[in-house]
Structure formats: C-alpha cells, structure tokens
Coordinates of C-alpha atoms and ligand atoms in Angstrom, one line a residue:
X1 CA 0.0 0.0 0.0
X2 CA 1.2 3.5 -0.8
X3 CA 1.1 5.8 2.2
X4 CA -1.9 7.7 3.5
X5 CA -4.9 8.5 1.3
X6 CA -5.5 12.2 1.8
X7 CA -9.0 13.7 1.0
X8 CA -7.5 15.7 -1.8
X9 CA -5.9 12.6 -3.4
X10 CA -9.2 10.7 -3.0
X11 CA -11.2 13.4 -4.7
X12 CA -8.7 13.8 -7.5
X13 CA -8.7 10.1 -8.3
X14 CA -12.4 9.7 -8.0
X15 CA -13.2 12.7 -10.2
X16 CA -10.6 11.6 -12.8
X17 CA -12.2 8.2 -12.8
X18 CA -15.7 9.7 -13.1
X19 CA -14.7 11.9 -16.0
X20 CA -13.8 8.7 -17.9
X21 CA -16.2 6.1 -16.6
X22 CA -19.0 7.7 -14.6
X23 CA -22.7 7.7 -15.6
X24 CA -23.7 11.0 -17.0
X25 CA -26.8 10.5 -19.0
X26 CA -29.3 8.9 -16.6
X27 CA -32.8 10.5 -17.0
X28 CA -32.6 12.4 -13.7
X29 CA -29.1 13.8 -14.6
X30 CA -30.5 15.8 -17.5
X31 CA -31.8 18.5 -15.2
X32 CA -31.1 20.1 -11.9
X33 CA -34.7 20.2 -10.9
X34 CA -34.8 19.3 -7.2
X35 CA -38.2 17.5 -7.6
X36 CA -36.9 15.2 -10.3
X37 CA -33.8 14.5 -8.4
X38 CA -35.8 13.8 -5.2
X39 CA -38.0 11.3 -7.0
X40 CA -35.0 9.5 -8.5
X41 CA -33.2 9.4 -5.1
X42 CA -36.2 7.9 -3.4
X43 CA -36.7 5.3 -6.2
X44 CA -33.0 4.4 -6.1
X45 CA -33.1 3.6 -2.4
X46 CA -33.0 -0.2 -2.3
X47 CA -33.5 -0.5 -6.1
X48 CA -31.1 -0.7 -9.0
X49 CA -30.7 2.0 -11.7
X50 CA -31.8 -0.3 -14.5
X51 CA -35.1 -1.2 -12.7
X52 CA -35.7 2.4 -11.7
X53 CA -35.4 4.0 -15.1
X54 CA -38.8 2.9 -16.7
X55 CA -40.6 3.6 -13.4
X56 CA -39.0 7.0 -13.1
X57 CA -40.0 7.9 -16.7
X58 CA -43.6 6.8 -16.2
X59 CA -43.9 8.6 -12.8
X60 CA -42.6 11.9 -14.1
X61 CA -44.9 11.7 -17.1
X62 CA -47.9 11.5 -14.8
X63 CA -46.6 13.7 -11.9
X64 CA -44.5 16.3 -13.7
X65 CA -44.0 18.5 -10.6
X66 CA -44.5 18.6 -6.9
X67 CA -48.0 20.1 -7.2
X68 CA -49.3 17.4 -9.5
X69 CA -47.9 14.8 -7.1
X70 CA -49.5 16.5 -4.1
X71 CA -52.9 16.8 -5.8
X72 CA -53.0 13.2 -7.0
X73 CA -54.9 10.6 -5.1
X74 CA -52.7 8.2 -3.2
X75 CA -54.1 5.2 -5.1
X76 CA -52.8 6.6 -8.3
X77 CA -49.3 7.2 -6.8
X78 CA -49.2 3.7 -5.5
X79 CA -50.4 2.4 -8.8
X80 CA -47.3 4.0 -10.4
X81 CA -45.2 2.4 -7.8
X82 CA -46.6 -1.1 -8.2
X83 CA -43.7 -3.6 -8.6
X84 CA -41.0 -1.3 -7.2
X85 CA -41.6 -2.5 -3.6
X86 CA -41.0 -0.7 -0.3
X87 CA -44.3 1.1 -0.7
X88 CA -43.6 3.3 2.4
X89 CA -41.4 5.2 0.0
X90 CA -44.3 6.1 -2.3
X91 CA -46.6 7.0 0.7
X92 CA -43.9 9.3 2.1
X93 CA -43.2 10.9 -1.3
X94 CA -46.9 11.8 -1.5
X95 CA -47.0 13.1 2.1
X96 CA -43.9 15.1 1.6
X97 CA -45.3 16.6 -1.7
X98 CA -48.4 17.8 0.2
X99 CA -46.2 19.4 2.9
X100 CA -44.1 21.2 0.3
X101 CA -47.3 22.4 -1.4
X102 CA -49.0 23.5 1.9
X103 CA -46.1 24.6 4.1
X104 CA -43.4 25.7 1.6
X105 CA -45.7 27.4 -1.0
X106 CA -44.9 24.7 -3.4
X107 CA -41.2 25.5 -3.5
X108 CA -38.7 22.8 -2.9
X109 CA -36.8 23.5 0.4
X110 CA -33.1 24.4 0.0
X111 CA -31.7 23.5 3.5
X112 CA -30.6 20.3 5.0
X113 CA -32.8 20.7 8.0
X114 CA -36.0 21.6 6.1
X115 CA -35.5 18.6 3.8
X116 CA -34.8 16.2 6.6
X117 CA -38.0 17.3 8.3
X118 CA -40.0 15.8 5.3
X119 CA -41.1 12.2 5.6
X120 CA -38.8 9.7 3.9
X121 CA -35.8 12.0 3.5
X122 CA -32.8 11.1 5.7
X123 CA -29.5 12.9 5.9
X124 CA -27.9 11.1 3.0
X125 CA -30.9 11.7 0.6
X126 CA -31.1 15.4 1.7
X127 CA -27.4 15.8 1.1
X128 CA -27.6 14.2 -2.4
X129 CA -30.6 16.4 -3.5
X130 CA -28.8 19.6 -2.3
X131 CA -25.5 18.6 -3.9
X132 CA -27.1 17.7 -7.3
X133 CA -29.7 20.5 -7.5
X134 CA -27.9 23.4 -5.8
X135 CA -24.2 22.4 -5.7
X136 CA -24.3 22.6 -1.9
X137 CA -21.5 20.8 -0.1
X138 CA -23.0 17.9 1.9
X139 CA -21.6 14.4 2.4
X140 CA -23.8 11.4 1.5
X141 CA -23.7 7.9 3.1
X142 CA -26.0 5.6 1.2
X143 CA -25.4 1.8 0.8
X144 CA -22.9 2.3 -2.0
X145 CA -20.8 4.9 -0.2
X146 CA -20.8 2.8 3.0
X147 CA -19.4 -0.1 1.0
X148 CA -16.6 1.9 -0.6
X149 CA -15.6 3.6 2.7
X150 CA -15.8 0.4 4.9
X151 CA -13.5 -1.4 2.3
X152 CA -11.2 1.5 1.8
X153 CA -10.6 1.7 5.5
X154 CA -11.3 -1.9 6.4
X155 CA -13.9 -0.9 9.0
X156 CA -14.2 -4.0 11.1
X157 CA -17.6 -3.4 12.6
X158 CA -21.2 -3.5 11.3
X159 CA -21.8 0.0 9.8
X160 CA -25.3 0.1 11.2
X161 CA -23.8 0.5 14.7
X162 CA -24.2 4.0 16.0
X163 CA -20.5 4.7 16.6
X164 CA -19.4 3.1 13.4
X165 CA -22.0 5.1 11.4
X166 CA -20.8 8.3 13.1
X167 CA -17.2 7.7 12.1
X168 CA -18.3 6.8 8.5
X169 CA -20.1 10.2 8.4
X170 CA -16.9 11.9 9.5
X171 CA -14.9 10.2 6.8
X172 CA -17.5 11.0 4.2
X173 CA -17.5 14.7 5.4
X174 CA -13.7 14.9 5.1
X175 CA -13.7 13.5 1.5
X176 CA -16.5 15.7 0.2
X177 CA -15.2 18.6 -1.9
X178 CA -16.5 22.2 -2.1
X179 CA -16.0 22.2 -5.9
X180 CA -17.8 19.8 -8.3
X181 CA -19.8 18.4 -5.4
X182 CA -22.5 17.1 -7.7
X183 CA -20.0 15.2 -9.8
X184 CA -18.3 13.9 -6.7
X185 CA -21.6 12.7 -5.3
X186 CA -22.5 10.9 -8.5
X187 CA -18.9 9.6 -8.7
X188 CA -18.8 7.9 -5.3
X189 CA -22.3 6.4 -5.9
X190 CA -21.2 5.1 -9.3
X191 CA -17.9 3.7 -7.9
X192 CA -19.9 1.7 -5.3
X193 CA -22.6 0.6 -7.8
X194 CA -20.3 -0.4 -10.7
X195 CA -16.8 -1.2 -9.4
X196 CA -16.9 -1.7 -5.6
X197 CA -19.9 -4.0 -6.1
X198 CA -21.5 -5.9 -3.3
X199 CA -20.7 -9.5 -4.3
X200 CA -17.7 -9.2 -6.5
X201 CA -15.7 -6.0 -6.3
X202 CA -13.9 -5.2 -9.6
X203 CA -10.8 -3.9 -7.9
X204 CA -8.8 -4.2 -11.2
X205 CA -10.9 -1.2 -12.5
X206 CA -10.7 0.8 -9.3
X207 CA -8.7 4.0 -9.0
X208 CA -8.2 3.4 -5.2
X209 CA -6.4 0.0 -5.2
X210 CA -3.0 1.4 -4.1
X211 CA -4.6 2.8 -0.9
X212 CA -7.4 0.4 -0.2
X213 CA -6.9 -1.6 3.0
X214 CA -9.5 -4.3 2.2
X215 CA -7.8 -4.8 -1.2
X216 CA -4.4 -5.2 0.5
X217 CA -5.9 -7.7 2.9
X218 CA -7.0 -9.8 -0.1
X219 CA -10.7 -10.3 0.7
X220 CA -12.6 -7.0 0.1
X221 CA -16.0 -8.7 -0.2
X222 CA -15.7 -9.4 3.5
X223 CA -16.7 -5.7 4.0
X224 CA -19.0 -4.2 5.1
X225 CA -19.2 -6.5 8.0
X226 CA -22.7 -8.0 8.2
X227 CA -25.0 -7.8 11.2
X228 CA -25.4 -11.0 13.1
X229 CA -28.8 -12.1 11.9
X230 CA -31.3 -14.3 13.6
X231 CA -33.2 -16.5 11.1
X232 CA -36.4 -14.7 9.8
X233 CA -39.6 -15.9 11.5
X234 CA -42.3 -17.5 9.3
X235 CA -45.9 -16.4 9.2
X236 CA -48.9 -17.8 7.4
X237 CA -51.8 -16.1 5.8
X238 CA -54.7 -17.3 3.7
X239 CA -56.0 -15.1 0.8
X240 CA -59.5 -15.6 -0.5
X241 CA -59.9 -15.0 -4.2
X242 CA -63.6 -14.6 -4.5
X243 CA -65.0 -14.3 -8.0
X244 CA -68.3 -12.7 -9.0
X245 CA -69.7 -13.5 -12.5
X246 CA -66.3 -15.0 -13.4
X247 CA -64.9 -11.6 -14.5
X248 CA -64.7 -9.8 -11.2
X249 CA -62.8 -10.5 -8.0
X250 CA -63.1 -8.9 -4.6
X251 CA -60.2 -6.7 -3.5
X252 CA -59.9 -4.8 -0.2
X253 CA -57.7 -1.9 0.7
X254 CA -55.2 -2.7 3.4
X255 CA -54.8 -0.4 6.4
X256 CA -52.5 2.6 5.8
X257 CA -49.7 1.3 8.0
X258 CA -48.1 -2.2 8.2
X259 CA -47.2 -4.4 5.3
X260 CA -48.4 -3.3 1.9
X261 CA -50.0 -0.3 3.7
X262 CA -52.7 1.3 1.6
X263 CA -52.4 -1.2 -1.3
X264 CA -55.2 -3.4 -2.5
X265 CA -55.3 -7.1 -1.7
X266 CA -57.6 -10.1 -1.4
X267 CA -59.5 -10.6 1.9
X268 CA -57.0 -12.2 4.2
X269 CA -57.2 -14.4 7.3
X270 CA -54.1 -15.1 9.4
X271 CA -52.9 -18.7 9.4
X272 CA -53.1 -21.4 6.7
X273 CA -56.1 -23.4 8.0
X274 CA -58.5 -23.5 5.1
X275 CA -61.4 -25.0 7.0
X276 CA -64.5 -23.0 7.6
X277 CA -63.5 -20.3 5.2
X278 CA -67.0 -20.1 3.8
X279 CA -68.3 -19.4 7.4
X280 CA -65.6 -16.8 7.9
X281 CA -66.5 -15.1 4.7
X282 CA -70.2 -15.0 5.7
X283 CA -69.3 -13.5 9.1
X284 CA -66.6 -11.1 8.1
X285 CA -67.6 -10.1 4.6
X286 CA -71.3 -10.8 4.6
X287 CA -70.9 -13.0 1.5
X288 CA -72.1 -16.5 0.7
X289 CA -69.3 -18.3 -1.1
X290 CA -68.4 -21.7 -2.4
X291 CA -64.7 -22.7 -2.1
X292 CA -63.4 -24.1 -5.3
X293 CA -59.6 -24.7 -5.0
X294 CA -56.6 -24.3 -2.8
X295 CA -53.7 -23.0 -5.0
X296 CA -50.0 -23.7 -4.3
X297 CA -48.5 -21.7 -1.5
X298 CA -46.6 -18.5 -2.4
X299 CA -43.6 -17.4 -0.3
X300 CA -42.9 -13.7 0.1
X301 CA -39.9 -12.4 2.1
X302 CA -40.2 -9.1 4.0
X303 CA -37.2 -7.5 5.8
X304 CA -38.4 -8.9 9.2
X305 CA -40.3 -12.1 8.4
X306 CA -41.2 -14.6 5.7
X307 CA -44.9 -14.8 4.7
X308 CA -46.3 -18.0 3.3
X309 CA -49.5 -17.1 1.4
X310 CA -52.1 -19.8 0.9
X311 CA -54.4 -18.6 -2.0
X312 CA -57.9 -20.2 -2.1
X313 CA -60.3 -19.6 -4.9
X314 CA -64.0 -19.2 -4.3
X315 CA -67.2 -18.2 -6.1
X316 CA -70.0 -16.1 -4.9
X317 CA -73.3 -18.1 -4.6
X318 CA -76.8 -16.9 -4.5
X319 CA -77.8 -13.4 -5.4
X320 CA -74.7 -11.3 -5.8
X321 CA -75.1 -8.1 -3.7
X322 CA -75.7 -5.2 -5.9
X323 CA -73.9 -2.7 -3.7
X324 CA -70.7 -3.7 -1.8
X325 CA -71.5 -2.7 1.7
X326 CA -68.0 -3.1 3.1
X327 CA -65.8 0.0 3.3
X328 CA -62.7 0.0 1.1
X329 CA -63.8 -2.9 -1.0
X330 CA -64.2 -3.2 -4.7
X331 CA -65.2 -5.8 -7.3
X332 CA -62.1 -5.6 -9.5
X333 CA -62.6 -6.2 -13.2
X334 CA -60.0 -8.8 -14.3
X335 CA -60.1 -7.8 -18.0
X336 CA -60.5 -4.0 -17.5
X337 CA -58.5 -3.2 -14.4
X338 CA -58.5 0.3 -13.1
X339 CA -55.4 2.1 -11.6
X340 CA -54.7 1.0 -8.1
X341 CA -51.7 0.0 -6.1
X342 CA -51.3 -3.8 -5.8
X343 CA -48.9 -5.9 -3.7
X344 CA -46.6 -8.0 -5.9
X345 CA -48.1 -11.4 -5.0
X346 CA -51.6 -10.1 -5.5
X347 CA -50.6 -8.8 -9.0
X348 CA -49.2 -12.3 -9.8
X349 CA -52.4 -14.0 -8.6
X350 CA -54.6 -11.7 -10.6
X351 CA -52.5 -12.5 -13.7
X352 CA -53.0 -16.2 -13.0
X353 CA -56.7 -15.7 -12.7
X354 CA -56.8 -13.8 -16.1
X355 CA -54.9 -16.7 -17.8
X356 CA -57.3 -19.2 -16.3
X357 CA -60.4 -17.3 -17.7
Ligands
LIG401 S1 -9.9 -1.4 -4.4 FE1 -11.6 -2.8 -4.5 S2 -12.4 -3.0 -2.5 FE2 -11.1 -1.2 -2.6 S3 -12.5 0.5 -3.0 FE3 -11.7 -0.2 -4.9 S4 -13.2 -1.8 -5.7 FE4 -13.6 -1.4 -3.5

C-alpha cells in the first residue's frame, strides 16, 4: 500500500475516474430540478438503476411536478409504484409533496434541516438532493458509499452500529469537496454501484487500489461486516380469491400502515387453515361463497419475516349483492383493471386468474 490517502488525493482520483467512466446520461441527470432529483433518489433507495429508469419515466410523465404529485390521489401514486416494492417510499413521497405544497408554498426546500423534516428524507438523501440541485457541499452515506468507505478503511464493525456510522459520516464529510460536489456525489455512488460492487468488487478497475486496506488484505468482499442475523420468523396467511360472474374479483384496501399499507389485496385471514373459510366469509364479509380450490403456497420475504400465502379460490353463490357494503372494498374487473396499487403477489395471482379465464 502507498502511504496515506488524503482527502485531496481521494477526490482527485475519484473525479478523474468519473470523467472517464461515470454515468452522466441517466434520465434524472438531465436537469437540476430538485423535484426530479428527489423522485430519483427515493426510487434508487433499495432499487437498482436499470429497474428504476422505466418507473421514473412513467412517474414523471404522470406527476411532472410537486403540485401534480401532491394533488393526486394516493391510489394513483401507489399504482405508479406497483412492482417497485418498499411502498412506504411512495406514501412518504406523497405526504412530503403535500407538505411542500402547503407549508413551503410549493417551492422545494433548500436547506438540509428543512429537507430532513420531510417524511422519507434522511440525511444522505437530503445531502444528495442539495448537492445535485444546488451544488451545496454535503456528504452522503448511502449503501454504495458505505461499502466503498468500509472497504477502503477496512472498517471491522457492522456499519449500522451508532458509533461506526458516526465515524463513517466523519470520513464522508472529510472527503466531500467544495468544488464539483454534484459530480463527486455521483462519482462515489457510481464507484460503489459499478466497481466496488457488493458480491464481486472489480478492484482491477478501481482508482483506489493502491490505498485500499481491504484490497491489500486480499478479501474486500468481507466488508461491510454483516450484522449478526437471527433467522427470519415464518408467518402464514390465507388469501381468499372470490369471483363474481367470473370476471370480477373482490379486493380490499389494506390499512394505511403495516405491510403493503394502503395497497389493494384479497380478503385475508391469518394462518393457513382453510377449513370454515365459507363461514368466515359470511361472518366477516357478509358474502355467501363456495370454495373451489386451494392453489400452491406463495412465499414472500419481507425484511423482518417470511410470509407463506395460501391462496384459495371461491365463487359467490346466491344473489350477488348489488352494492358492496364493506368499506374500502371493490369488485375488481379482471379484464378491464383500473389504476390502483397492488402488492406484488396479488398482482401475480390476478395474472394467473386472467390466464385461467
Ligand atoms: S480497491 Fe476494490 S475494495 Fe477497494 S475501493 Fe476499490 S473496488 Fe472497492
């Protein structure tokens, strides 16, 4: 290893690498509009660039500015997010847009504190927005940057620990330049995403090898150190796919918080016991149904548990109720679906039902 890596040397190498290899034509890089940058930053949390691009383009086409987003119904926002996952991001985006409309006269805040006061915007996201939109000097510390810094300095502790995170912020602060801060911010994200990758870092392409402690140790993928994890607990749920006149299926809106909050899903009972489902439907939904089939179980992993979904198909029997009395319920037309946010397994099951028509 060659001596100490000074902040000036780090920046110089990183920016020289960025000028040659960095990404400069992503859709959100074509403007310095803070709204567009904000939407991209939120979408890019936990999601890769290639997945985000089509979602971003569709979202911006429908919600071109913060006012259009604030004025839109949440269902439509969730609909445009369907498939991206982590739906709290969409709900927070919508809440924050309303706050900007109502408390900031529709103008995007320009300070770190004001941005961080909005739902869904942490210190790193706020720093990135201000660096890209207004060239303000703020460090960022997203997953990519954490990976680069923990490897560069061989940080031997889990970066989520309070003290470790604090020292990573200090390193990030030291490295962040006053000049070309937008390019620097993009550069360090790009280095993490394309070279210092999670599984297989491509050290042979990296401008930092001569100063990287993890590289010198010979096993850079060891960093960042993982948290000691307990195995995820398993939970079971039964989803009832009730058809009316073959072409419609009952969907209910989930409560605003919790898993798939605010999205539309099938009526659901905890557990995987499929006995007495018809009685349950009569008592809970006020519907007479005939159970037709139990479909194969669908596993779905959340960050804190694994859900095993038992889908069961059923048909409405007797006179179908003309008006659905239950709140937040709808007979969803399989062939002519309207715009509403759907959880990924629900979307898959609806697709299966369409094919089986
Ligand atoms: S040398 Fe390898 S491990 Fe070190 S920062 Fe570069 S890509 Fe990451």
